[in-house]
Amino acid sequence: MEHLVSSWYNDRSLPESYILPPEDRPGMLPLGKNIPVVDLGAHDQTDILQQILEASQEFGMFQVINHGVPSNLIDEAMGVFKEFHALSAEDKAIETSKDPDKSCYMYTSSHNYATEKYHFWRDGLFHHCNPLEKYIQFWPEKPPKYREVVATYTAELRKVVFRILEFIAQGLGLNPDHFSSELCENQVVLVNHYPPCPDPSLTLGLCKHRDPIVINILLQSDVYGLEVLKDEEWIGVEPIPYAFVVTLGVLMQIISNGKLKGAVHRVVTNSNLARTTATFGLHPLYETLIEPAEALVDASNPALWKVGVVSKESEEESKESFATTPSSGGEEGRPANMPLVKSHSSDFLVPVDISGVLPLPSPSSSHHYQKRVIAVTPTVPATLGSHRSAHPIVKAKALSDRTDNPEQNPTKNGQKTHHTRPHAPPEFFA
């Protein structure tokens, strides 16, 4: 815990390991722009659906107001989140080490702190919250009301986010309950704390990235920090009292077959004020089908990603990175911001661009591609040492390795069933 920014930030100037190259520093923020704000309490449900769909297509991010979560509960939740981050490093270590399987833990900058080239100005508390009865015993007991308040708070957020997912599903022409499945069963909380920074012009709280999940819902404090990329310009997401920021992840972009956007965003720091945020994120379990929704694929709209069943990989293996250094190319000339798909049935690495909505390149490309359907698993993203590589690493297993034996691939109502191994934790929630 000695590396936590909150343990030493008052005692020194910005360390060299936090100073980013000039091209990756925050720069100037465009003025006079903001992301859409959707009133979930409006009477016209069709209008709500249309606003959510348009914001998801244009930004991949929007704010929601009149969402039904009581303001006093939001205040209580933010209160215990701030109280936790105000604890001593020793108390934080005790409160986040109850589970040997590490369903609740602290880290600073990223999981790759020891090996990353550059650090980012944040401390994070991460824990699972579904099923509650399994994980709440490992949550912090300090501050005293943490478990009680956060359990109630996440239950309310679950209602909001699944209502939003119903709107998204309907807007895409899918069944309203399309996302009420293994796609969103892994539900986690990440509480980030960004202490006052000696020089916000030289560093970031979190680098440019897309979240390696389906969707998350963020409670900002009243301190500015979140920015989203739109038309190559950074747009500030101004805090609105008691509003939530909804961010679509790269998996939503895949499931929607590119109709919706996984938001590219980052976090800037503040020289005078600390900023605490809390994210409730939804992402799949291992062995969950990740592919463009069948209803969104036809002869006129081919699948932009050929994907399948999430591969079985250990959590440690999933943290492996293919990252390259900033401003450099990667393996076989791969751009530094392009993650890889790794096949477990052969030795080749397939570059797959999920930073934009692009089809898999043809075999005539300069890279070596195999014509096969692949199964992807989103894992912890590229090491923050390569902050230009901050998109999720995607690993793959060839579907040809799977069996067509119905006993080994059981079905339920004509649909493949999914095993339920927990997914690797995301580390890129803003």
mmCIF file of C-alpha atoms in Angstrom, residues 3 108-119 383-385:
data_model
loop_
_atom_site.group_PDB
_atom_site.id
_atom_site.type_symbol
_atom_site.label_atom_id
_atom_site.label_comp_id
_atom_site.label_asym_id
_atom_site.label_seq_id
_atom_site.Cartn_x
_atom_site.Cartn_y
_atom_site.Cartn_z
ATOM 1 C CA HIS A 3 2.590 3.077 -3.564
ATOM 2 C CA THR A 108 -2.864 2.277 -7.652
ATOM 3 C CA SER A 109 -2.593 3.321 -11.312
ATOM 4 C CA SER A 110 -3.174 -0.226 -12.634
ATOM 5 C CA HIS A 111 -2.647 -3.922 -11.959
ATOM 6 C CA ASN A 112 0.655 -3.606 -13.796
ATOM 7 C CA TYR A 113 2.131 -0.954 -11.523
ATOM 8 C CA ALA A 114 5.446 -2.770 -11.128
ATOM 9 C CA THR A 115 6.076 -3.084 -14.863
ATOM 10 C CA GLU A 116 4.270 -0.186 -16.560
ATOM 11 C CA LYS A 117 6.378 2.605 -18.021
ATOM 12 C CA TYR A 118 4.122 5.429 -16.868
ATOM 13 C CA HIS A 119 1.839 5.646 -13.865
ATOM 14 C CA THR A 383 -0.470 -2.361 -19.645
ATOM 15 C CA LEU A 384 -0.680 1.286 -18.734
ATOM 16 C CA GLY A 385 3.017 1.479 -19.530
#
